[in-house]
Amino acid sequence: MSLAAARPAPPALAGRIERHRLANGLDLLLVENRQAPIVSSAIFYRAGARDEAPGQGGVAHFLEHMMFKGSARFGAGAIDRLTQALGGTNNAFTSQDVTAYYFAFAADRFAAALDIEADRMRGLTLDPEEVASERQVIVEEIAMYRDEPWDALELEVQAAFHGDHPYGRPVLGSPEELAGADGATLDAFHRRHYRPDNAVLVLAGDLPADALERVDAAFGAIERDGEPRPEVGAPRHPLELLRLERRHGEVTRLQLVLPAPPPDHPDHAGLRVLAAALGLGRSSRLQRALVEEGELCLGVSAQLAESVLSSAFTIGAELLPGVEPAAVVARIEAELADLAARPLGDEELERARQGFLADWVFGQERIHQQALAAGLAASLFDLGQPERLLAGALAADAAALERLAVRHLEPRRGGVLGLSLPEE
């Protein structure tokens, strides 16, 4: 019996999921999981950096900060104080495609999250002093990213890779753009995007029987008011390998980015397996070639960074002192060419599949992670997307992966090679 034949059916998203839609359009996912007396809430707005108007870079992320700085019922700092007083946690993130806010509370206290989210969906106070103070916080955050060699290199590579597409803009924006973002700018973005029919709310964990009724009581009276999200075309990536160099830090860092299809494309799942074969674990190809045996690099990684409209197959490496970047680039190109020239062996293929499977399952381990996984799937794709991705990765055979390597992992067809060289 083959390994593929012996493999059990792939797992599904954790928890029993019920989906409801309120009269005002709010998309609600109830993920029942009794493993602990905890409820995690997560609300996803289909609004991110790609939705910003020209010259208003960073507004989506700026608004994320201001969502904690005052609404009708909760003044500046009140949300964090209440969360701590109830023994919970909260946080948020902004990407190119979505902005999300999440809480975790004991099961008998989660209604506080509903009160907070409903109140700040209705509107924010946007006090001018708070706006100015938080603007400075973000300017300092931008400076921190620019000072970190890896982050600075990635920002330049992504800008070159995506060109004038919104994906090429930094999520944090620039100090110059933020200087022009005032309360009116933030309020306009909030009114345009932060509405129930543009949101997915997830409650996961030890849910009460009346969870749906509680959500309807908190959010049902909020009116839907807005236009459909404008369509954004897929980015056009370089048709040749662009090279950029910068000087930063004390060691040489390398990042190679190649175009890849978006997560809902049939080729995407197999490329995730190839990324695992290249960079997951000490026995992976790049780890052996560049670190364990080649002794060219201190560390190496390979991953498929995904967004709704496109993905990027990214290889990163931190070189040992004295190693020429050209030698590392040549070894990487040789490994990519080998993937396209001959199929993976049975053991290597199964190791890559199992590594991807382990990462997928680990991402569903905690109730909080289950809420985020379900919310991201529903807000960006559909609830079946994570399971289709896993099934496709586990079903990809060696011949199919070889074809994918030929189709997508040829640097001369286009991409960006970024080098961050030592300052001295």
Coordinates of C-alpha atoms in Angstrom, one line a residue, residues 27 40-41 61 95 218 220 249 255 305 362 364 380 394:
D27 CA -21.9 38.0 8.6
S40 CA -12.7 34.4 21.4
S41 CA -14.3 37.1 19.3
H61 CA -3.6 51.1 9.9
S95 CA -3.1 43.9 6.0
A218 CA -25.7 44.4 20.1
G220 CA -28.9 44.5 14.8
G249 CA 23.5 46.4 9.1
Q255 CA 15.5 38.0 -0.5
A305 CA 3.3 34.8 1.2
F362 CA -0.9 23.9 14.6
Q364 CA -6.0 25.5 14.4
L380 CA -11.3 37.0 2.0
L394 CA -1.7 16.5 0.4

